[in-house]
Amino acid sequence: MLRDNILNMQSSEIRKKFLDFFKERGHVIVPSSSLIPDDPSVLLTTAGMQQFKPYYVGKADPMRDFGSKNTTSAQKCFRTSDIDEVGDKTHLTFFEMLGNFSFGGYWKKEAIHWAYEFIVNELGIDRERVSVTVFGGDSEVPQDKESYNIWHKEIGLPESKIKKHSRQDNFWGPTGSEGPCGPTTEIYVAPTVAEAMAGKGVEVWNLVFNEYYCRPSAGSGQVLEKLEIPGVDTGMGLERLAIMLQGKDNVFETDLFQPLISKIEEAKPGLDEKVLRVLADHLRASIFLVADGLRPSNKEAGYILRRLLRRVLVYGIKYDIHADLFSLAVESVKENFGKWYPEVKNTKEILNVLMEEKSKFEKALVLGVKEIEKYDSISAKDAFYIYETFGLPWELLKELVPEKVKNLDQNAYDEEFKKHQEISRAGLEKKFGGHGLILDTGELKAANQEELEKVTRLHTATHLMQEALRRVLGPEVHQMGSDITVERTRFDFSFSRKLTDEEVKKIEDLVNGAVQEDLPMTFVLMPLDEAKKSGALYSAKEKYPEIVKVYYAGHDLKTAFSKELCGGPHVSNTLKVGKFKISKQEAVAAGVRRIRGVVA
Ligand code: SER
């Protein structure tokens, strides 16, 4: 049974109570770190301990930085591991974690007593609703008897409420990378005493005792080394705790989600419960990621964000939602979380990023859907092609045309993806094995990976150079021909006289300036006439297909330094081009000049 005084404890009160409780016990309150971590071993921040990693391993001094060996925080976290479970009662991508941490300040006794005191005395949860697990031991790490005894003998939990679990459940550490790790004790709370008696409960708090440093070993196992100073790292999911304190059935009914859920429901009544939950989770998570500076892209964390946003957009189409979900979510998140996380108040910028992704997606979708119509069944290879050309990730094909991808093997798709990543550093497009060339676009030729990288850099340099030529010599400059080898780029253009030394220098400076700015080099797909209208450069001689790629060097198409119709490949960022120089100029015909350029 819930006690009256704990009904409806608001999330802001829970955060405050937690931090104050540990402050009173000698902890320094540290603000949440960004979702985009400094730590290169992880893509996104997944736990409260992450910003404190250096203190556990003795690389930084907590006394110097905090004036204490103990800290506490409410941390923004994001976990991709739970993405497929979003929609049930408790799993989320973005969530908040309340934690207390110690780097050699205290150990198991204090950590367990305080946790119990907070749950039972501070929050007023009936002790009958509480049960715990401890690490049961294995051949490598002994059973955590100390924690067991604290729970049983000091706190008085009956043996039936203390379960011993294996390494898989009660040992925490980094997956796939290295870091502090150790046995855990987990606290479960059941919604009611009756449910607790039936052995039910939700895991709300994980207490980790970092005794070791783990490294992945050559096989599939881990190597454990004893840490010099053992540390405490605890994490409690705010949303799950709110279920218990607000007497709700699931995280989406708590005050952390209700305002957003009801706005979506209002905008589109009658949505399926699961759809509603996925939308709320993904919208909220995306907004927090963008607020911390992440931008949608095709790799790493940016790709995770893109997947979230594109799923929201596909749901919008699939479920016929006409309301502007991005605007309503941005407003709702600001109202609900702005006080605690001021970065989400930056609504204009956040919305711009979301809207830009929406327009990119819509363009790609029109073309992608046409492409999909051609297939009865989509193989892993097809799916990858569709992703690469139209930007529709495989996860979205599952939503859009589930019947066409039902035979698609995810492993085979992942293989395609991997294969692509290996060769995509330069965006390999054509493979002419028989002729000894791995790339031959007519304009670019390369026989091996090294050459491919070089011609790709020269290719991007050629785009920058054409723009620079027009800026210095005037808009009468038009491309008449281009040929790129590993040594140089050769470019023919309409112009009637020799360039002066000063003009040559200006052109080189403009190109090198754009290189130094390290502009992203990407493309959008567009109908040909729209592409021409956009001001993108193109060759008058060439025949283009109806849908073309417009490659641009810059942060968006409008403000790009250069934009040009082109099949690629290009470097991902202009800095990769290196230092550019014009090496030669000559006349090829009346009114046509030829210049050569090199990169170093
Ligand atoms: N690092 C542990 C977790 O994430 C406890 O904070 O569960």
Coordinates of C-alpha atoms and ligand atoms in Angstrom, one line a residue:
M1 CA 0.0 0.0 0.0
L2 CA 1.2 3.5 -0.8
R3 CA 1.4 5.9 2.1
D4 CA -0.6 9.1 1.6
N5 CA 2.3 11.4 2.1
I6 CA 4.3 9.8 -0.7
L7 CA 1.5 10.0 -3.3
N8 CA 2.3 12.3 -6.1
M9 CA 5.8 13.3 -5.1
Q10 CA 6.8 15.3 -8.1
S11 CA 9.9 14.5 -10.0
S12 CA 11.5 17.8 -9.2
E13 CA 11.0 17.1 -5.5
I14 CA 12.5 13.7 -5.9
R15 CA 15.7 15.1 -7.5
K16 CA 16.0 17.7 -4.9
K17 CA 15.4 15.3 -2.0
F18 CA 18.1 12.9 -3.4
L19 CA 20.8 15.5 -3.9
D20 CA 20.0 17.2 -0.5
F21 CA 20.1 13.9 1.3
F22 CA 23.6 13.1 0.0
K23 CA 24.8 16.7 0.5
E24 CA 23.9 16.4 4.1
R25 CA 26.0 13.3 4.2
G26 CA 29.2 15.0 2.9
H27 CA 28.7 14.8 -0.9
V28 CA 29.2 17.7 -3.3
I29 CA 26.4 18.2 -5.8
V30 CA 27.9 18.1 -9.3
P31 CA 25.8 19.2 -12.3
S32 CA 24.9 16.6 -15.0
S33 CA 27.6 16.3 -17.7
S34 CA 26.7 16.5 -21.3
L35 CA 25.2 13.5 -23.2
I36 CA 28.1 13.8 -25.5
P37 CA 31.0 12.5 -23.4
D38 CA 34.7 13.5 -23.4
D39 CA 35.4 9.9 -23.0
P40 CA 36.1 8.5 -26.5
S41 CA 35.4 4.9 -25.4
V42 CA 31.6 5.5 -25.5
L43 CA 29.4 7.3 -28.0
L44 CA 27.0 8.8 -25.5
T45 CA 26.8 9.2 -21.8
T46 CA 25.2 6.1 -20.4
A47 CA 25.7 6.4 -16.6
G48 CA 26.3 8.9 -13.9
M49 CA 29.8 7.6 -13.2
Q50 CA 31.1 8.4 -16.6
Q51 CA 32.1 12.0 -15.8
F52 CA 33.9 10.6 -12.7
K53 CA 35.9 7.9 -14.4
P54 CA 39.3 9.6 -13.9
Y55 CA 38.7 9.8 -10.1
Y56 CA 38.1 6.1 -9.8
V57 CA 41.4 5.2 -11.5
G58 CA 43.5 7.9 -9.7
K59 CA 44.0 10.0 -12.8
A60 CA 42.3 13.0 -11.2
D61 CA 42.1 14.2 -7.6
P62 CA 38.5 14.7 -6.2
M63 CA 39.8 16.8 -3.3
R64 CA 41.4 19.2 -5.7
D65 CA 38.4 19.4 -8.0
F66 CA 35.4 19.1 -5.6
G67 CA 37.0 19.5 -2.1
S68 CA 35.5 16.1 -1.2
K69 CA 35.9 12.4 -2.1
N70 CA 32.2 12.1 -2.4
T71 CA 29.9 13.5 -5.1
T72 CA 26.2 13.3 -6.1
S73 CA 24.4 14.1 -9.3
A74 CA 21.3 13.9 -11.4
Q75 CA 22.7 12.8 -14.7
K76 CA 21.3 12.8 -18.3
C77 CA 21.8 9.4 -19.8
F78 CA 21.2 7.7 -23.1
R79 CA 21.2 4.0 -23.8
T80 CA 20.8 2.4 -27.2
S81 CA 20.8 -1.0 -25.7
D82 CA 17.1 -0.6 -24.7
I83 CA 15.9 1.0 -27.9
D84 CA 13.9 -2.1 -29.1
E85 CA 12.2 -2.3 -25.7
V86 CA 10.9 1.2 -25.7
G87 CA 7.1 1.1 -25.5
D88 CA 6.9 -1.3 -22.5
K89 CA 6.4 0.0 -19.0
T90 CA 9.9 0.9 -18.0
H91 CA 12.5 1.0 -20.9
L92 CA 13.6 4.3 -22.3
T93 CA 16.5 5.6 -24.5
F94 CA 17.0 8.9 -22.6
F95 CA 16.6 8.9 -18.9
E96 CA 17.8 10.6 -15.7
M97 CA 20.0 8.8 -13.2
L98 CA 20.3 9.9 -9.6
G99 CA 23.6 8.8 -8.2
N100 CA 26.0 9.1 -5.3
F101 CA 29.7 8.4 -5.8
S102 CA 32.8 7.9 -3.7
F103 CA 36.4 7.8 -4.7
G104 CA 38.0 6.2 -1.7
G105 CA 35.8 8.1 0.8
Y106 CA 33.4 5.4 2.0
W107 CA 32.5 1.8 1.2
K108 CA 29.8 -0.8 1.3
K109 CA 28.4 -0.2 4.8
E110 CA 27.6 3.5 4.3
A111 CA 26.5 3.1 0.7
I112 CA 23.9 0.4 1.6
H113 CA 22.7 2.0 4.9
W114 CA 22.2 5.4 3.1
A115 CA 20.4 3.9 0.2
Y116 CA 18.0 2.0 2.5
E117 CA 17.5 5.1 4.7
F118 CA 16.7 7.2 1.6
I119 CA 14.1 4.7 0.2
V120 CA 12.4 3.9 3.5
N121 CA 12.7 7.0 5.6
E122 CA 13.1 9.8 3.1
L123 CA 10.7 8.6 0.4
G124 CA 8.5 6.7 2.8
I125 CA 8.3 3.5 0.8
D126 CA 7.1 0.7 3.0
R127 CA 10.0 -1.6 3.9
E128 CA 7.9 -4.6 3.0
R129 CA 8.0 -3.5 -0.6
V130 CA 11.8 -3.6 -0.8
S131 CA 13.9 -6.6 -1.8
V132 CA 17.6 -6.8 -3.0
T133 CA 20.1 -8.8 -4.9
V134 CA 23.8 -9.3 -4.2
F135 CA 26.6 -10.9 -6.2
G136 CA 26.8 -14.6 -5.6
G137 CA 30.4 -15.2 -6.7
D138 CA 32.1 -17.2 -9.4
S139 CA 35.5 -18.8 -10.1
E140 CA 37.1 -15.4 -10.6
V141 CA 35.4 -13.0 -8.1
P142 CA 34.3 -14.1 -4.7
Q143 CA 30.7 -13.8 -3.4
D144 CA 29.9 -10.4 -1.9
K145 CA 29.4 -11.6 1.7
E146 CA 30.0 -8.2 3.1
S147 CA 26.9 -6.7 1.3
Y148 CA 24.8 -9.7 2.1
N149 CA 25.6 -9.3 5.8
I150 CA 24.9 -5.6 5.9
W151 CA 21.5 -6.2 4.4
H152 CA 20.7 -9.2 6.5
K153 CA 22.3 -8.6 9.9
E154 CA 22.5 -4.8 10.1
I155 CA 19.4 -3.8 8.2
G156 CA 17.4 -6.9 9.0
L157 CA 16.1 -7.9 5.6
P158 CA 15.0 -11.5 5.8
E159 CA 17.0 -14.0 3.8
S160 CA 14.1 -14.5 1.4
K161 CA 14.4 -10.9 0.3
I162 CA 18.1 -11.1 -0.6
K163 CA 18.8 -13.0 -3.8
K164 CA 22.2 -14.0 -4.9
H165 CA 22.8 -13.5 -8.6
S166 CA 25.5 -14.3 -11.1
R167 CA 28.1 -12.2 -12.9
Q168 CA 25.7 -11.4 -15.6
D169 CA 23.2 -9.7 -13.3
N170 CA 25.2 -8.4 -10.4
F171 CA 28.5 -7.2 -11.7
W172 CA 28.8 -3.8 -13.4
G173 CA 31.4 -2.7 -15.8
P174 CA 31.9 -1.3 -19.3
T175 CA 30.8 -3.4 -22.2
G176 CA 33.2 -3.7 -25.0
S177 CA 35.6 -1.1 -23.6
E178 CA 37.6 -0.6 -20.4
G179 CA 36.9 1.0 -17.1
P180 CA 36.2 0.5 -13.4
C181 CA 34.0 -2.4 -12.5
G182 CA 32.9 -4.6 -9.6
P183 CA 30.1 -6.4 -7.9
T184 CA 26.7 -4.8 -7.4
T185 CA 23.8 -4.9 -5.0
E186 CA 20.5 -3.9 -6.6
I187 CA 17.4 -2.6 -4.8
Y188 CA 14.0 -3.6 -6.1
V189 CA 10.7 -2.0 -5.1
A190 CA 7.3 -3.6 -5.7
P191 CA 4.3 -1.4 -6.4
T192 CA 2.4 -2.8 -3.4
V193 CA 3.2 -5.1 -0.4
A194 CA 1.0 -7.8 -1.9
E195 CA 3.1 -7.8 -5.1
A196 CA 6.3 -7.8 -3.1
M197 CA 5.1 -10.9 -1.3
A198 CA 4.6 -12.5 -4.7
G199 CA 8.2 -11.8 -5.4
K200 CA 7.6 -9.0 -7.9
G201 CA 9.4 -5.7 -8.0
V202 CA 11.1 -3.2 -10.3
E203 CA 14.8 -2.6 -10.1
V204 CA 15.2 1.0 -9.1
W205 CA 18.7 1.4 -7.7
N206 CA 22.0 -0.2 -8.6
L207 CA 24.9 0.1 -6.1
V208 CA 28.2 -0.7 -7.7
F209 CA 31.4 -1.4 -5.7
N210 CA 34.2 -0.7 -8.0
E211 CA 37.0 -2.9 -6.8
Y212 CA 38.5 -3.7 -10.2
Y213 CA 39.6 -2.2 -13.5
C214 CA 38.3 -4.3 -16.5
R215 CA 39.8 -4.6 -19.9
P216 CA 38.4 -6.7 -22.7
S217 CA 40.7 -9.7 -23.3
A218 CA 41.7 -11.1 -26.6
G219 CA 38.9 -13.7 -26.4
S220 CA 35.4 -12.8 -25.3
G221 CA 36.2 -12.5 -21.7
Q222 CA 37.6 -9.7 -19.5
V223 CA 40.8 -9.1 -17.6
L224 CA 40.3 -7.8 -14.1
E225 CA 42.9 -5.9 -12.1
K226 CA 42.4 -4.8 -8.5
L227 CA 41.9 -1.0 -8.2
E228 CA 44.2 0.7 -5.8
I229 CA 41.4 2.7 -4.1
P230 CA 38.0 1.0 -4.3
G231 CA 35.1 3.3 -5.2
V232 CA 31.3 3.5 -4.9
D233 CA 29.1 4.2 -7.9
T234 CA 25.3 4.1 -7.5
G235 CA 22.6 4.8 -10.0
M236 CA 18.8 5.1 -9.6
G237 CA 16.5 5.6 -12.5
L238 CA 14.4 8.7 -11.8
E239 CA 11.6 7.6 -14.1
R240 CA 11.2 4.2 -12.5
L241 CA 11.3 5.7 -9.0
A242 CA 8.6 8.2 -10.1
I243 CA 6.4 5.2 -11.0
M244 CA 6.6 4.1 -7.4
L245 CA 6.2 7.4 -5.8
Q246 CA 3.4 8.6 -8.0
G247 CA 1.5 5.3 -7.8
K248 CA 1.6 4.8 -11.5
D249 CA 1.7 1.8 -13.8
N250 CA 4.5 2.8 -16.1
V251 CA 7.0 5.6 -16.8
F252 CA 4.8 7.3 -19.3
E253 CA 2.1 8.0 -16.7
T254 CA 4.6 9.9 -14.5
D255 CA 5.0 13.6 -14.5
L256 CA 8.2 13.2 -16.5
F257 CA 6.1 12.2 -19.5
Q258 CA 2.5 13.1 -19.0
P259 CA 2.6 16.6 -20.3
L260 CA 4.2 15.5 -23.6
I261 CA 2.1 12.4 -23.9
S262 CA -1.1 14.4 -23.5
K263 CA 0.0 17.0 -26.0
I264 CA 0.6 14.2 -28.6
E265 CA -2.7 12.6 -27.8
E266 CA -4.4 15.9 -28.2
A267 CA -2.8 16.5 -31.5
K268 CA -3.7 13.0 -32.8
P269 CA -6.4 11.2 -30.7
G270 CA -6.6 7.5 -30.8
L271 CA -3.0 6.5 -31.3
D272 CA -2.0 3.1 -30.2
E273 CA -0.4 3.1 -26.7
K274 CA 2.9 1.8 -27.9
V275 CA 3.2 4.3 -30.8
L276 CA 2.5 7.1 -28.4
R277 CA 5.2 5.9 -26.0
V278 CA 7.8 5.5 -28.7
L279 CA 7.0 9.0 -30.0
A280 CA 7.3 10.5 -26.6
D281 CA 10.5 8.7 -25.8
H282 CA 12.2 9.5 -29.1
L283 CA 11.1 13.1 -29.2
R284 CA 12.3 13.8 -25.7
A285 CA 15.6 12.0 -26.2
S286 CA 16.3 13.8 -29.5
I287 CA 15.6 17.2 -28.0
F288 CA 18.1 16.5 -25.2
L289 CA 20.7 15.2 -27.6
V290 CA 20.4 18.2 -29.9
A291 CA 20.4 20.6 -26.9
D292 CA 23.8 19.1 -26.0
G293 CA 25.1 19.8 -29.5
L294 CA 24.7 16.5 -31.3
R295 CA 23.6 16.8 -35.0
P296 CA 22.0 14.1 -37.1
S297 CA 24.5 12.4 -39.4
N298 CA 25.4 9.1 -41.0
K299 CA 27.8 7.9 -38.4
E300 CA 28.3 7.1 -34.7
A301 CA 26.2 9.2 -32.3
G302 CA 24.8 11.3 -35.1
Y303 CA 23.4 8.2 -36.7
I304 CA 21.6 7.2 -33.5
L305 CA 20.0 10.6 -33.4
R306 CA 19.0 10.3 -37.1
R307 CA 17.4 7.0 -36.4
L308 CA 15.3 8.4 -33.6
L309 CA 14.2 11.4 -35.6
R310 CA 13.5 9.4 -38.7
R311 CA 11.4 6.9 -36.8
V312 CA 9.3 9.8 -35.4
L313 CA 8.9 11.1 -39.0
V314 CA 7.9 7.7 -40.4
Y315 CA 5.3 7.3 -37.6
G316 CA 4.0 10.7 -38.6
I317 CA 3.4 9.4 -42.1
K318 CA 2.3 5.9 -41.1
Y319 CA -0.2 7.1 -38.5
D320 CA -1.3 10.1 -40.5
I321 CA -0.3 12.7 -37.9
H322 CA -0.5 16.2 -39.3
A323 CA 0.3 18.1 -36.2
D324 CA 3.9 19.5 -35.9
L325 CA 5.2 17.0 -33.4
F326 CA 8.6 18.7 -33.3
S327 CA 7.3 22.1 -32.2
L328 CA 5.0 20.7 -29.6
A329 CA 7.6 18.5 -28.1
V330 CA 10.2 21.2 -28.0
E331 CA 7.8 23.4 -26.1
S332 CA 6.7 20.7 -23.8
V333 CA 10.3 19.6 -22.9
K334 CA 11.2 23.2 -22.3
E335 CA 8.4 23.7 -19.9
N336 CA 8.9 20.4 -18.1
F337 CA 12.7 20.3 -17.9
G338 CA 14.0 23.8 -18.6
K339 CA 14.4 24.7 -14.9
W340 CA 16.6 21.7 -14.3
Y341 CA 18.4 21.5 -17.7
P342 CA 18.6 25.1 -19.1
E343 CA 20.0 23.9 -22.4
V344 CA 16.6 22.7 -23.5
K345 CA 15.3 26.3 -23.3
N346 CA 17.3 27.0 -26.5
T347 CA 14.2 26.1 -28.5
K348 CA 14.8 28.0 -31.6
E349 CA 18.1 26.4 -32.4
I350 CA 16.8 22.9 -31.4
L351 CA 13.8 23.3 -33.6
N352 CA 15.9 24.4 -36.5
V353 CA 18.0 21.2 -36.3
L354 CA 14.9 19.1 -36.1
M355 CA 13.2 20.8 -39.0
E356 CA 16.3 20.6 -41.2
E357 CA 16.3 16.9 -40.6
K358 CA 12.7 16.7 -41.5
S359 CA 13.1 18.4 -44.8
K360 CA 16.1 16.3 -45.7
F361 CA 14.1 13.2 -44.8
E362 CA 11.0 14.3 -46.8
K363 CA 13.1 14.8 -49.9
A364 CA 14.8 11.4 -49.5
L365 CA 11.5 9.8 -48.7
V366 CA 9.7 10.7 -51.9
L367 CA 12.5 9.2 -53.9
G368 CA 13.0 6.3 -51.5
V369 CA 9.4 5.2 -51.6
K370 CA 9.4 5.2 -55.4
E371 CA 12.5 3.0 -55.3
I372 CA 10.9 0.6 -52.7
E373 CA 7.9 0.1 -55.0
K374 CA 10.2 -1.6 -57.5
Y375 CA 10.9 -4.5 -55.1
D376 CA 8.7 -7.4 -54.1
S377 CA 11.2 -8.4 -51.5
I378 CA 14.1 -6.5 -50.2
S379 CA 17.4 -8.2 -49.6
A380 CA 20.2 -7.0 -47.2
K381 CA 22.1 -5.7 -50.2
D382 CA 19.0 -3.8 -51.5
A383 CA 18.3 -2.4 -48.1
F384 CA 21.8 -1.1 -47.9
Y385 CA 21.6 0.4 -51.3
I386 CA 18.3 2.1 -50.3
Y387 CA 19.9 3.4 -47.2
E388 CA 22.9 4.7 -48.9
T389 CA 21.2 6.3 -51.8
F390 CA 18.0 7.6 -50.2
G391 CA 18.8 7.8 -46.5
L392 CA 16.1 5.4 -45.4
P393 CA 17.6 3.2 -42.7
W394 CA 16.7 -0.4 -42.6
E395 CA 14.9 0.1 -39.3
L396 CA 12.5 2.3 -41.2
L397 CA 11.9 -0.2 -43.9
K398 CA 10.6 -2.4 -41.2
E399 CA 8.1 0.2 -40.3
L400 CA 7.2 1.3 -43.8
V401 CA 7.0 -2.1 -45.7
P402 CA 7.3 -4.8 -43.1
E403 CA 6.1 -7.5 -45.6
K404 CA 8.9 -6.7 -48.0
V405 CA 11.7 -7.0 -45.5
K406 CA 10.4 -10.0 -43.6
N407 CA 13.1 -12.2 -45.2
L408 CA 15.9 -9.7 -44.7
D409 CA 18.6 -11.1 -42.5
Q410 CA 19.9 -8.4 -40.1
N411 CA 23.3 -10.0 -39.9
A412 CA 23.7 -9.8 -43.6
Y413 CA 22.7 -6.2 -43.5
D414 CA 25.2 -5.4 -40.8
E415 CA 27.8 -7.1 -42.9
E416 CA 27.0 -4.8 -45.8
F417 CA 27.2 -1.9 -43.5
K418 CA 30.6 -2.9 -42.2
K419 CA 31.9 -3.7 -45.7
H420 CA 30.8 -0.2 -46.7
Q421 CA 32.4 1.5 -43.7
E422 CA 35.7 -0.1 -44.6
I423 CA 35.8 1.2 -48.1
S424 CA 33.8 4.4 -47.6
R425 CA 36.6 6.5 -46.3
A426 CA 36.8 7.9 -49.7
G427 CA 33.3 6.9 -50.9
L428 CA 34.2 4.2 -53.3
E429 CA 31.6 4.2 -56.0
K430 CA 32.6 1.9 -58.9
K431 CA 34.6 -1.2 -59.0
F432 CA 36.3 -2.3 -62.2
G433 CA 38.4 -5.1 -61.0
G434 CA 39.1 -6.6 -64.4
H435 CA 40.8 -3.4 -65.6
G436 CA 43.0 -3.0 -62.5
L437 CA 41.0 0.1 -61.6
I438 CA 38.9 0.4 -58.5
L439 CA 37.4 3.6 -59.5
D440 CA 36.7 5.1 -62.9
T441 CA 34.1 7.8 -63.2
G442 CA 35.5 9.2 -66.4
E443 CA 36.7 12.2 -64.3
L444 CA 38.5 10.2 -61.6
K445 CA 40.7 7.2 -61.8
A446 CA 42.3 5.1 -59.0
A447 CA 43.9 1.7 -59.0
N448 CA 44.1 1.1 -55.2
Q449 CA 43.0 2.4 -51.9
E450 CA 45.9 4.9 -51.6
E451 CA 45.2 6.4 -55.0
L452 CA 41.5 6.5 -54.3
E453 CA 42.2 8.7 -51.2
K454 CA 44.4 11.0 -53.2
V455 CA 42.0 11.5 -56.1
T456 CA 39.2 12.0 -53.7
R457 CA 41.0 14.9 -52.1
L458 CA 41.8 16.3 -55.5
H459 CA 38.2 16.0 -56.5
T460 CA 37.0 18.0 -53.5
A461 CA 39.8 20.5 -54.2
T462 CA 38.4 20.8 -57.8
H463 CA 35.0 21.8 -56.5
L464 CA 36.5 24.4 -54.2
M465 CA 38.7 25.7 -57.0
Q466 CA 35.8 26.1 -59.5
E467 CA 34.0 28.2 -56.9
A468 CA 37.1 30.3 -56.3
L469 CA 37.7 30.8 -60.0
R470 CA 34.2 32.2 -60.3
R471 CA 34.6 34.5 -57.3
V472 CA 37.9 35.9 -58.6
L473 CA 37.4 35.9 -62.4
G474 CA 33.6 36.3 -62.6
P475 CA 30.5 34.2 -63.4
E476 CA 31.5 33.8 -67.0
V477 CA 33.7 31.0 -65.8
H478 CA 32.1 27.7 -66.7
Q479 CA 33.5 24.2 -66.5
M480 CA 34.5 22.8 -69.9
G481 CA 36.2 19.6 -68.8
S482 CA 37.9 18.0 -65.8
D483 CA 40.3 15.1 -65.4
I484 CA 41.8 13.9 -62.1
T485 CA 44.8 11.6 -61.6
V486 CA 46.8 10.8 -58.5
E487 CA 49.2 13.6 -59.4
R488 CA 46.9 16.5 -60.1
T489 CA 43.6 17.8 -61.1
R490 CA 43.2 19.3 -64.5
F491 CA 40.4 21.7 -65.1
D492 CA 39.2 23.4 -68.4
F493 CA 37.0 26.5 -68.2
S494 CA 35.7 29.3 -70.3
F495 CA 37.9 32.4 -70.0
S496 CA 39.8 34.4 -72.5
R497 CA 43.1 35.4 -71.1
K498 CA 46.0 34.3 -68.9
L499 CA 45.5 34.6 -65.1
T500 CA 47.7 37.1 -63.4
D501 CA 49.9 36.0 -60.5
E502 CA 47.8 38.0 -58.2
E503 CA 44.6 36.2 -59.4
V504 CA 46.3 32.8 -59.0
K505 CA 47.2 33.7 -55.4
K506 CA 43.7 34.9 -54.6
I507 CA 42.2 31.6 -55.9
E508 CA 44.7 29.5 -53.9
D509 CA 43.9 31.6 -50.8
L510 CA 40.2 31.1 -51.2
V511 CA 40.5 27.4 -51.6
N512 CA 42.9 27.0 -48.7
G513 CA 40.6 29.2 -46.6
A514 CA 37.7 26.9 -47.2
V515 CA 40.0 23.9 -46.4
Q516 CA 41.1 25.5 -43.1
E517 CA 37.4 26.0 -42.1
D518 CA 37.0 22.2 -42.2
L519 CA 33.6 22.4 -43.8
P520 CA 31.6 19.2 -43.9
M521 CA 31.3 17.9 -47.5
T522 CA 28.0 16.2 -48.1
F523 CA 25.2 15.8 -50.6
V524 CA 21.5 16.0 -50.9
L525 CA 19.4 14.4 -53.6
M526 CA 17.2 16.7 -55.7
P527 CA 15.2 16.8 -58.9
L528 CA 17.5 18.2 -61.7
D529 CA 15.6 21.4 -62.3
E530 CA 15.4 22.2 -58.6
A531 CA 19.2 21.5 -58.3
K532 CA 20.0 23.9 -61.1
K533 CA 17.7 26.6 -59.5
S534 CA 19.5 26.2 -56.2
G535 CA 22.5 27.8 -57.7
A536 CA 24.6 24.7 -57.7
L537 CA 27.3 24.6 -60.4
Y538 CA 27.0 22.1 -63.2
S539 CA 28.7 21.3 -66.5
A540 CA 26.8 22.4 -69.6
K541 CA 28.1 19.5 -71.6
E542 CA 27.1 16.7 -69.3
K543 CA 23.8 14.8 -69.4
Y544 CA 22.3 14.5 -65.9
P545 CA 19.7 12.1 -64.6
E546 CA 16.3 13.3 -63.4
I547 CA 17.4 13.0 -59.8
V548 CA 20.8 14.3 -59.0
K549 CA 23.2 14.6 -56.1
V550 CA 24.2 18.1 -55.1
Y551 CA 27.5 18.0 -53.2
Y552 CA 28.1 21.0 -51.0
A553 CA 31.0 22.2 -48.8
G554 CA 29.4 23.9 -45.8
H555 CA 27.0 23.4 -42.9
D556 CA 23.9 23.8 -45.1
L557 CA 23.1 24.1 -48.7
K558 CA 22.1 27.8 -48.6
T559 CA 25.3 29.1 -47.0
A560 CA 27.7 26.6 -48.5
F561 CA 31.0 27.8 -49.8
S562 CA 30.5 25.6 -52.9
K563 CA 27.7 23.5 -54.3
E564 CA 27.9 21.4 -57.4
L565 CA 26.0 18.6 -59.2
C566 CA 28.2 15.6 -58.9
G567 CA 28.3 11.9 -58.4
G568 CA 31.2 11.9 -55.9
P569 CA 33.2 10.6 -54.2
H570 CA 34.4 13.4 -51.9
V571 CA 36.2 13.7 -48.6
S572 CA 33.9 14.1 -45.6
N573 CA 35.5 17.4 -44.4
T574 CA 37.4 19.9 -46.4
L575 CA 40.4 19.9 -44.0
K576 CA 41.2 16.4 -45.4
V577 CA 42.0 18.1 -48.8
G578 CA 45.3 19.5 -47.5
K579 CA 47.2 22.4 -48.9
F580 CA 46.2 23.4 -52.4
K581 CA 48.3 25.0 -55.1
I582 CA 47.9 25.8 -58.8
S583 CA 50.8 24.2 -60.6
K584 CA 50.4 25.2 -64.2
Q585 CA 48.1 27.2 -66.6
E586 CA 47.8 27.2 -70.3
A587 CA 45.4 27.9 -73.2
V588 CA 43.7 24.9 -74.9
A589 CA 41.6 26.7 -77.5
A590 CA 40.2 30.2 -78.1
G591 CA 38.4 31.2 -75.0
V592 CA 39.2 28.1 -73.1
R593 CA 41.9 27.9 -70.3
R594 CA 43.4 24.9 -68.6
I595 CA 44.8 24.9 -65.1
R596 CA 46.3 22.1 -63.0
G597 CA 46.2 22.0 -59.3
V598 CA 48.0 19.8 -56.7
V599 CA 47.4 19.0 -53.0
A600 CA 49.9 18.3 -50.4
Ligands
SER1 N1 27.0 2.6 -13.2 C1 25.9 1.9 -12.7 C2 24.7 1.9 -13.6 O1 24.7 2.6 -14.6 C3 25.5 2.6 -11.4 O2 25.4 3.9 -11.5 O3 23.8 1.2 -13.4

